[in-house]
Structures are given as C-alpha cells and as structure tokens.
Amino acid sequence: DGGITQSPKYLFRKEGQNVTLSCEQNLNHDAMYWYRQDPGQGLRLIYYSQIVNDFQKGDIAEGYSVSREKKESFPLTVTSAQKNPTAFYLCASSNQKGRSNQPQHFGDGTRLSIL
Amino acid sequence: AQSVTQPDIHITVSEGASLELRCNYSYGATPYLFWYVQSPGQGLQLLLKYFSGDTLVQGIKGFEAEFKRSQSSFNLRKPSVHWSDAAEYFCAAPAPYGQNFVFGPGTRLSVLP
C-alpha cells in the first residue's frame, strides 16, 4: 500500500542536541511538507518542497532545517537553536505540480520531547 | 488576509445526534476546500473535498459538507454521530498561490454515550 512513513513515533532530545525526523513516501508525490502541531494551535507549516533539491520556509522555520535529495524523502532536523521543540510533527505530501486541487496525505506523526 | 476559520473550538454531542461543524473562508475566488479528521496521536485523514459543481459533497464515514458561497462557508455534517467519530476536525484550503495549504485551528468533537 502506498503511503507516508514517519519515524520514529516517539523521540527524545537532550538540551543542545540536534535530532532528525524521518519522512518517506511511496506515493510518487512531488510536494512534501512538514508541520508542527501544538495543543490548541492547529497545524503550523515549517518547511515545504515542491521538487527535489528545492524547498521553502514556512511560517515557523527558525530552528529547523530540511533537505530534499530524493523525491521520496524529506527529513526534518530540529536543531539546538529551536528553544521549544516539544511538539507533534506531521509530514505530508501531495501530487501538486502547480495544481492546488490535490489534497495532502499525512503520516502518523512523530512526538518529540525534551529530556 | 486569506484565511480559514473554525469558530467552534470544542463541541460535545450525544451518540446518535446530528452534527454540524462550521468552517468559514475568506478568499476572493471560490477556493478548493477540504475537511480532515485526526484521531489522537495520529495523522490527518481526508474526509472529503470540494472543487466545483455540486455544492453538496459526500465523503467517507457518512460525512457530507455543503459549500455556500453567499456565506463563505463549508460546513461539515453527519446525521447520526457514532462514538468513534470523537476526534479533531480540520478545514483546509490551498494557500492563495497554491504552494501550500492553510488549515483552520480545528474543532475537537466529543461524543457522549
């Protein structure tokens, strides 16, 4: 079955440490997205990528970095510069190619906590 | 600014009762509109989508939504709620230039037995 796989499901970070969240999709989608979800705040866009080797900052990109070396993979690194990283992180993809009528498909999320 | 709003943060209904979750958008042109559902600790699942044409859209799990241009609304409805419908519901639309999506803040649905 096609879908989006996020790993790990739970992740713990020590102060001053960088951590990387994995997101892989086998839907052959061009566009991929990272969202952060905090209680009562809905989804906030961190980064998105429309094509391999290209990505754009979303609304809350500070303290995060991404790469898009392969179409199926869009890892997110939470750096030590992100002072409040505890949240639920969601990865999504869509078959956009400039067509905005395509819905997003979501992974099951990674919950990141600070030790 | 173009946005998607969901006026109700939390709604509680009894099992078997009807449900309506509100969504309003502020876009110049008729946007594409989506409803998603999120169970605790899970990702979002697409319930239904509106592109054009018939303003009443059927989705999965017995949900439907009606697009009303005059009210800038896209409300989600279900005639009889089941306990398994307890979840968070998000309304969404593509951002103005189609590069990403704008999500409403979500409505949490609780279902009483």
PDB file of C-alpha atoms in Angstrom:
ATOM      1  CA  ASP A   1       0.000   0.000   0.000  1.00  0.00           C
ATOM      2  CA  GLY A   2       1.206   3.481  -0.787  1.00  0.00           C
ATOM      3  CA  GLY A   3       1.593   5.938   1.996  1.00  0.00           C
ATOM      4  CA  ILE A   4       3.788   8.135   4.145  1.00  0.00           C
ATOM      5  CA  THR A   5       6.016   6.680   6.837  1.00  0.00           C
ATOM      6  CA  GLN A   6       7.311   8.813   9.672  1.00  0.00           C
ATOM      7  CA  SER A   7       9.887   7.516  12.110  1.00  0.00           C
ATOM      8  CA  PRO A   8      10.391   7.259  14.940  1.00  0.00           C
ATOM      9  CA  LYS A   9       6.941   7.605  16.502  1.00  0.00           C
ATOM     10  CA  TYR A  10       8.453   8.959  19.727  1.00  0.00           C
ATOM     11  CA  LEU A  11      11.737  10.843  20.022  1.00  0.00           C
ATOM     12  CA  PHE A  12      13.544  12.372  22.944  1.00  0.00           C
ATOM     13  CA  ARG A  13      16.122  15.136  22.722  1.00  0.00           C
ATOM     14  CA  LYS A  14      18.649  16.318  25.194  1.00  0.00           C
ATOM     15  CA  GLU A  15      19.360  20.009  25.578  1.00  0.00           C
ATOM     16  CA  GLY A  16      21.744  21.273  22.903  1.00  0.00           C
ATOM     17  CA  GLN A  17      21.271  18.243  20.675  1.00  0.00           C
ATOM     18  CA  ASN A  18      20.155  18.103  17.054  1.00  0.00           C
ATOM     19  CA  VAL A  19      17.673  15.410  16.082  1.00  0.00           C
ATOM     20  CA  THR A  20      16.401  14.296  12.690  1.00  0.00           C
ATOM     21  CA  LEU A  21      12.878  13.144  11.954  1.00  0.00           C
ATOM     22  CA  SER A  22      12.410  10.846   9.002  1.00  0.00           C
ATOM     23  CA  CYS A  23       9.643  11.094   6.398  1.00  0.00           C
ATOM     24  CA  GLU A  24       9.406   8.722   3.446  1.00  0.00           C
ATOM     25  CA  GLN A  25       6.613   8.452   0.867  1.00  0.00           C
ATOM     26  CA  ASN A  26       5.977   5.921  -1.874  1.00  0.00           C
ATOM     27  CA  LEU A  27       3.091   7.807  -3.479  1.00  0.00           C
ATOM     28  CA  ASN A  28       5.316   9.345  -6.159  1.00  0.00           C
ATOM     29  CA  HIS A  29       4.227  12.785  -4.973  1.00  0.00           C
ATOM     30  CA  ASP A  30       6.206  15.838  -5.970  1.00  0.00           C
ATOM     31  CA  ALA A  31       5.409  18.051  -2.994  1.00  0.00           C
ATOM     32  CA  MET A  32       6.213  17.336   0.654  1.00  0.00           C
ATOM     33  CA  TYR A  33       5.530  19.325   3.807  1.00  0.00           C
ATOM     34  CA  TRP A  34       6.438  19.477   7.490  1.00  0.00           C
ATOM     35  CA  TYR A  35       4.008  20.762  10.081  1.00  0.00           C
ATOM     36  CA  ARG A  36       4.269  21.323  13.777  1.00  0.00           C
ATOM     37  CA  GLN A  37       1.199  20.764  15.943  1.00  0.00           C
ATOM     38  CA  ASP A  38       0.836  22.092  19.456  1.00  0.00           C
ATOM     39  CA  PRO A  39      -2.256  21.638  21.621  1.00  0.00           C
ATOM     40  CA  GLY A  40      -4.949  24.118  20.665  1.00  0.00           C
ATOM     41  CA  GLN A  41      -2.890  25.664  17.847  1.00  0.00           C
ATOM     42  CA  GLY A  42      -3.726  23.539  14.836  1.00  0.00           C
ATOM     43  CA  LEU A  43      -1.040  22.951  12.202  1.00  0.00           C
ATOM     44  CA  ARG A  44       1.781  25.358  11.504  1.00  0.00           C
ATOM     45  CA  LEU A  45       3.916  24.980   8.399  1.00  0.00           C
ATOM     46  CA  ILE A  46       7.666  24.584   8.978  1.00  0.00           C
ATOM     47  CA  TYR A  47       9.061  23.840   5.508  1.00  0.00           C
ATOM     48  CA  TYR A  48       7.789  22.571   2.207  1.00  0.00           C
ATOM     49  CA  SER A  49       9.315  21.287  -1.005  1.00  0.00           C
ATOM     50  CA  GLN A  50       7.745  21.243  -4.442  1.00  0.00           C
ATOM     51  CA  ILE A  51      10.586  19.440  -6.166  1.00  0.00           C
ATOM     52  CA  VAL A  52      13.832  17.602  -5.462  1.00  0.00           C
ATOM     53  CA  ASN A  53      16.710  19.823  -4.325  1.00  0.00           C
ATOM     54  CA  ASP A  54      14.392  22.754  -3.656  1.00  0.00           C
ATOM     55  CA  PHE A  55      12.496  23.787  -0.540  1.00  0.00           C
ATOM     56  CA  GLN A  56      10.940  26.904   1.000  1.00  0.00           C
ATOM     57  CA  LYS A  57      10.497  28.158   4.528  1.00  0.00           C
ATOM     58  CA  GLY A  58       7.061  28.077   6.039  1.00  0.00           C
ATOM     59  CA  ASP A  59       5.704  30.187   8.863  1.00  0.00           C
ATOM     60  CA  ILE A  60       7.931  28.835  11.652  1.00  0.00           C
ATOM     61  CA  ALA A  61      11.191  27.698  10.004  1.00  0.00           C
ATOM     62  CA  GLU A  62      13.572  29.134  12.613  1.00  0.00           C
ATOM     63  CA  GLY A  63      15.477  26.394  14.414  1.00  0.00           C
ATOM     64  CA  TYR A  64      14.683  23.777  11.780  1.00  0.00           C
ATOM     65  CA  SER A  65      16.398  22.554   8.607  1.00  0.00           C
ATOM     66  CA  VAL A  66      15.413  20.169   5.815  1.00  0.00           C
ATOM     67  CA  SER A  67      16.839  18.503   2.738  1.00  0.00           C
ATOM     68  CA  ARG A  68      15.219  17.025  -0.342  1.00  0.00           C
ATOM     69  CA  GLU A  69      17.850  14.907  -2.083  1.00  0.00           C
ATOM     70  CA  LYS A  70      15.356  12.283  -3.208  1.00  0.00           C
ATOM     71  CA  LYS A  71      11.750  12.590  -4.308  1.00  0.00           C
ATOM     72  CA  GLU A  72      10.550  10.101  -1.712  1.00  0.00           C
ATOM     73  CA  SER A  73      12.384  11.514   1.301  1.00  0.00           C
ATOM     74  CA  PHE A  74      12.101  14.808   3.203  1.00  0.00           C
ATOM     75  CA  PRO A  75      13.896  14.622   6.572  1.00  0.00           C
ATOM     76  CA  LEU A  76      13.493  17.382   9.142  1.00  0.00           C
ATOM     77  CA  THR A  77      16.286  18.320  11.546  1.00  0.00           C
ATOM     78  CA  VAL A  78      15.347  20.045  14.771  1.00  0.00           C
ATOM     79  CA  THR A  79      18.450  21.979  15.756  1.00  0.00           C
ATOM     80  CA  SER A  80      19.590  23.161  19.150  1.00  0.00           C
ATOM     81  CA  ALA A  81      18.523  26.661  18.064  1.00  0.00           C
ATOM     82  CA  GLN A  82      14.890  25.588  18.401  1.00  0.00           C
ATOM     83  CA  LYS A  83      14.258  26.503  22.026  1.00  0.00           C
ATOM     84  CA  ASN A  84      10.856  24.899  22.396  1.00  0.00           C
ATOM     85  CA  PRO A  85      10.899  21.762  20.247  1.00  0.00           C
ATOM     86  CA  THR A  86       8.412  19.694  22.248  1.00  0.00           C
ATOM     87  CA  ALA A  87       5.519  19.098  19.832  1.00  0.00           C
ATOM     88  CA  PHE A  88       3.867  16.657  17.473  1.00  0.00           C
ATOM     89  CA  TYR A  89       5.415  16.782  13.993  1.00  0.00           C
ATOM     90  CA  LEU A  90       3.483  15.806  10.908  1.00  0.00           C
ATOM     91  CA  CYS A  91       4.805  15.138   7.436  1.00  0.00           C
ATOM     92  CA  ALA A  92       2.555  15.347   4.388  1.00  0.00           C
ATOM     93  CA  SER A  93       2.778  15.016   0.639  1.00  0.00           C
ATOM     94  CA  SER A  94       0.646  15.941  -2.326  1.00  0.00           C
ATOM     95  CA  ASN A  95       0.677  15.481  -6.056  1.00  0.00           C
ATOM     96  CA  GLN A  96       0.566  19.211  -6.691  1.00  0.00           C
ATOM     97  CA  LYS A  97       2.699  20.157  -9.660  1.00  0.00           C
ATOM     98  CA  GLY A  98       1.068  23.577  -9.506  1.00  0.00           C
ATOM     99  CA  ARG A  99      -2.427  22.149  -9.210  1.00  0.00           C
ATOM    100  CA  SER A 100      -3.917  23.277  -5.918  1.00  0.00           C
ATOM    101  CA  ASN A 101      -6.855  20.897  -6.027  1.00  0.00           C
ATOM    102  CA  GLN A 102      -4.834  17.922  -4.829  1.00  0.00           C
ATOM    103  CA  PRO A 103      -5.279  17.053  -1.151  1.00  0.00           C
ATOM    104  CA  GLN A 104      -2.433  16.369   1.217  1.00  0.00           C
ATOM    105  CA  HIS A 105      -1.723  12.891   2.561  1.00  0.00           C
ATOM    106  CA  PHE A 106      -0.332  12.669   6.070  1.00  0.00           C
ATOM    107  CA  GLY A 107       1.944  10.381   8.005  1.00  0.00           C
ATOM    108  CA  ASP A 108       1.145   9.283  11.557  1.00  0.00           C
ATOM    109  CA  GLY A 109       3.447  11.805  13.148  1.00  0.00           C
ATOM    110  CA  THR A 110       6.464  11.919  15.450  1.00  0.00           C
ATOM    111  CA  ARG A 111       6.144  13.158  19.006  1.00  0.00           C
ATOM    112  CA  LEU A 112       9.304  14.940  20.125  1.00  0.00           C
ATOM    113  CA  SER A 113      10.000  15.578  23.793  1.00  0.00           C
ATOM    114  CA  ILE A 114      12.847  17.203  25.691  1.00  0.00           C
ATOM    115  CA  LEU A 115      14.669  15.203  28.370  1.00  0.00           C
TER     116      LEU A 115
ATOM    117  CA  ALA B   1      -5.593  38.192   4.614  1.00  0.00           C
ATOM    118  CA  GLN B   2      -6.969  34.999   3.143  1.00  0.00           C
ATOM    119  CA  SER B   3      -7.789  32.514   5.883  1.00  0.00           C
ATOM    120  CA  VAL B   4      -9.804  29.540   7.050  1.00  0.00           C
ATOM    121  CA  THR B   5     -11.635  29.795  10.357  1.00  0.00           C
ATOM    122  CA  GLN B   6     -13.455  27.305  12.513  1.00  0.00           C
ATOM    123  CA  PRO B   7     -15.499  29.191  15.090  1.00  0.00           C
ATOM    124  CA  ASP B   8     -16.008  26.268  17.463  1.00  0.00           C
ATOM    125  CA  ILE B   9     -13.009  25.029  19.447  1.00  0.00           C
ATOM    126  CA  HIS B  10     -14.848  22.166  21.133  1.00  0.00           C
ATOM    127  CA  ILE B  11     -18.251  20.590  20.502  1.00  0.00           C
ATOM    128  CA  THR B  12     -19.942  17.857  22.509  1.00  0.00           C
ATOM    129  CA  VAL B  13     -22.818  15.809  21.126  1.00  0.00           C
ATOM    130  CA  SER B  14     -24.627  12.685  22.242  1.00  0.00           C
ATOM    131  CA  GLU B  15     -24.190   9.492  20.288  1.00  0.00           C
ATOM    132  CA  GLY B  16     -26.905   9.254  17.647  1.00  0.00           C
ATOM    133  CA  ALA B  17     -27.406  13.010  17.477  1.00  0.00           C
ATOM    134  CA  SER B  18     -26.760  15.041  14.353  1.00  0.00           C
ATOM    135  CA  LEU B  19     -23.577  17.058  13.932  1.00  0.00           C
ATOM    136  CA  GLU B  20     -22.582  20.224  12.142  1.00  0.00           C
ATOM    137  CA  LEU B  21     -19.051  21.624  12.296  1.00  0.00           C
ATOM    138  CA  ARG B  22     -18.554  25.104  10.929  1.00  0.00           C
ATOM    139  CA  CYS B  23     -15.879  26.344   8.560  1.00  0.00           C
ATOM    140  CA  ASN B  24     -15.597  29.802   7.021  1.00  0.00           C
ATOM    141  CA  TYR B  25     -13.102  31.001   4.462  1.00  0.00           C
ATOM    142  CA  SER B  26     -12.065  34.417   3.263  1.00  0.00           C
ATOM    143  CA  TYR B  27     -10.923  34.124  -0.331  1.00  0.00           C
ATOM    144  CA  GLY B  28     -11.719  36.293  -3.314  1.00  0.00           C
ATOM    145  CA  ALA B  29     -12.445  33.443  -5.673  1.00  0.00           C
ATOM    146  CA  THR B  30     -14.126  30.148  -4.866  1.00  0.00           C
ATOM    147  CA  PRO B  31     -11.387  28.058  -3.334  1.00  0.00           C
ATOM    148  CA  TYR B  32     -10.866  24.357  -3.237  1.00  0.00           C
ATOM    149  CA  LEU B  33     -11.900  23.183   0.224  1.00  0.00           C
ATOM    150  CA  PHE B  34     -11.118  20.112   2.288  1.00  0.00           C
ATOM    151  CA  TRP B  35     -12.142  18.515   5.572  1.00  0.00           C
ATOM    152  CA  TYR B  36      -9.727  16.285   7.503  1.00  0.00           C
ATOM    153  CA  VAL B  37     -10.134  14.232  10.679  1.00  0.00           C
ATOM    154  CA  GLN B  38      -7.408  13.468  13.222  1.00  0.00           C
ATOM    155  CA  SER B  39      -7.683  10.810  15.909  1.00  0.00           C
ATOM    156  CA  PRO B  40      -5.476  11.254  18.992  1.00  0.00           C
ATOM    157  CA  GLY B  41      -1.814  10.591  18.242  1.00  0.00           C
ATOM    158  CA  GLN B  42      -2.474  10.030  14.563  1.00  0.00           C
ATOM    159  CA  GLY B  43      -2.032  11.908  11.314  1.00  0.00           C
ATOM    160  CA  LEU B  44      -4.818  13.624   9.390  1.00  0.00           C
ATOM    161  CA  GLN B  45      -7.174  11.667   7.151  1.00  0.00           C
ATOM    162  CA  LEU B  46      -9.065  13.270   4.285  1.00  0.00           C
ATOM    163  CA  LEU B  47     -12.838  13.137   4.772  1.00  0.00           C
ATOM    164  CA  LEU B  48     -13.967  14.987   1.673  1.00  0.00           C
ATOM    165  CA  LYS B  49     -13.106  17.731  -0.782  1.00  0.00           C
ATOM    166  CA  TYR B  50     -14.897  20.381  -2.808  1.00  0.00           C
ATOM    167  CA  PHE B  51     -13.605  21.576  -6.159  1.00  0.00           C
ATOM    168  CA  SER B  52     -16.578  22.871  -8.125  1.00  0.00           C
ATOM    169  CA  GLY B  53     -20.025  21.859  -9.318  1.00  0.00           C
ATOM    170  CA  ASP B  54     -22.453  20.254  -6.880  1.00  0.00           C
ATOM    171  CA  THR B  55     -22.302  22.189  -3.630  1.00  0.00           C
ATOM    172  CA  LEU B  56     -23.174  19.160  -1.501  1.00  0.00           C
ATOM    173  CA  VAL B  57     -20.200  16.842  -1.238  1.00  0.00           C
ATOM    174  CA  GLN B  58     -20.247  13.313   0.130  1.00  0.00           C
ATOM    175  CA  GLY B  59     -17.272  11.908   1.975  1.00  0.00           C
ATOM    176  CA  ILE B  60     -16.150   8.870   3.877  1.00  0.00           C
ATOM    177  CA  LYS B  61     -17.558   7.632   7.190  1.00  0.00           C
ATOM    178  CA  GLY B  62     -21.019   9.057   6.422  1.00  0.00           C
ATOM    179  CA  PHE B  63     -19.919  12.710   6.405  1.00  0.00           C
ATOM    180  CA  GLU B  64     -21.061  15.359   3.971  1.00  0.00           C
ATOM    181  CA  ALA B  65     -20.330  19.056   3.560  1.00  0.00           C
ATOM    182  CA  GLU B  66     -22.157  21.883   1.872  1.00  0.00           C
ATOM    183  CA  PHE B  67     -20.446  24.794   0.145  1.00  0.00           C
ATOM    184  CA  LYS B  68     -22.355  28.083   0.444  1.00  0.00           C
ATOM    185  CA  ARG B  69     -20.776  30.912  -1.488  1.00  0.00           C
ATOM    186  CA  SER B  70     -23.123  33.532  -0.051  1.00  0.00           C
ATOM    187  CA  GLN B  71     -22.000  32.662   3.474  1.00  0.00           C
ATOM    188  CA  SER B  72     -18.371  31.811   2.632  1.00  0.00           C
ATOM    189  CA  SER B  73     -18.934  28.549   4.451  1.00  0.00           C
ATOM    190  CA  PHE B  74     -18.160  24.877   4.028  1.00  0.00           C
ATOM    191  CA  ASN B  75     -19.826  23.181   6.980  1.00  0.00           C
ATOM    192  CA  LEU B  76     -19.366  19.501   7.749  1.00  0.00           C
ATOM    193  CA  ARG B  77     -22.408  17.436   8.718  1.00  0.00           C
ATOM    194  CA  LYS B  78     -23.305  13.957   9.833  1.00  0.00           C
ATOM    195  CA  PRO B  79     -26.903  12.860  10.534  1.00  0.00           C
ATOM    196  CA  SER B  80     -26.060  10.426  13.351  1.00  0.00           C
ATOM    197  CA  VAL B  81     -22.795  10.554  15.274  1.00  0.00           C
ATOM    198  CA  HIS B  82     -21.019   7.406  16.473  1.00  0.00           C
ATOM    199  CA  TRP B  83     -18.684   7.241  19.468  1.00  0.00           C
ATOM    200  CA  SER B  84     -15.810   6.533  17.066  1.00  0.00           C
ATOM    201  CA  ASP B  85     -16.299   9.971  15.485  1.00  0.00           C
ATOM    202  CA  ALA B  86     -14.716  11.615  18.539  1.00  0.00           C
ATOM    203  CA  ALA B  87     -11.642  13.327  17.097  1.00  0.00           C
ATOM    204  CA  GLU B  88     -10.329  16.664  15.910  1.00  0.00           C
ATOM    205  CA  TYR B  89     -11.605  18.043  12.627  1.00  0.00           C
ATOM    206  CA  PHE B  90      -9.763  20.466  10.375  1.00  0.00           C
ATOM    207  CA  CYS B  91     -10.988  22.513   7.468  1.00  0.00           C
ATOM    208  CA  ALA B  92      -8.349  23.473   4.891  1.00  0.00           C
ATOM    209  CA  ALA B  93      -7.807  25.290   1.610  1.00  0.00           C
ATOM    210  CA  PRO B  94      -4.805  25.845  -0.667  1.00  0.00           C
ATOM    211  CA  ALA B  95      -2.845  28.981   0.110  1.00  0.00           C
ATOM    212  CA  PRO B  96      -3.536  31.830  -2.324  1.00  0.00           C
ATOM    213  CA  TYR B  97      -0.748  30.971  -4.723  1.00  0.00           C
ATOM    214  CA  GLY B  98      -1.190  27.229  -4.407  1.00  0.00           C
ATOM    215  CA  GLN B  99       2.186  26.432  -2.919  1.00  0.00           C
ATOM    216  CA  ASN B 100       0.941  25.085   0.379  1.00  0.00           C
ATOM    217  CA  PHE B 101      -2.232  24.782   2.424  1.00  0.00           C
ATOM    218  CA  VAL B 102      -3.981  26.856   5.050  1.00  0.00           C
ATOM    219  CA  PHE B 103      -5.597  24.902   7.876  1.00  0.00           C
ATOM    220  CA  GLY B 104      -8.237  26.110  10.265  1.00  0.00           C
ATOM    221  CA  PRO B 105      -7.469  25.839  14.002  1.00  0.00           C
ATOM    222  CA  GLY B 106      -9.529  22.673  14.350  1.00  0.00           C
ATOM    223  CA  THR B 107     -12.685  21.664  16.217  1.00  0.00           C
ATOM    224  CA  ARG B 108     -12.478  18.942  18.830  1.00  0.00           C
ATOM    225  CA  LEU B 109     -15.532  16.701  18.878  1.00  0.00           C
ATOM    226  CA  SER B 110     -16.516  14.792  21.989  1.00  0.00           C
ATOM    227  CA  VAL B 111     -19.284  12.189  21.875  1.00  0.00           C
ATOM    228  CA  LEU B 112     -21.352  11.320  24.944  1.00  0.00           C
ATOM    229  CA  PRO B 113     -22.625   7.747  25.288  1.00  0.00           C
TER     230      PRO B 113
END
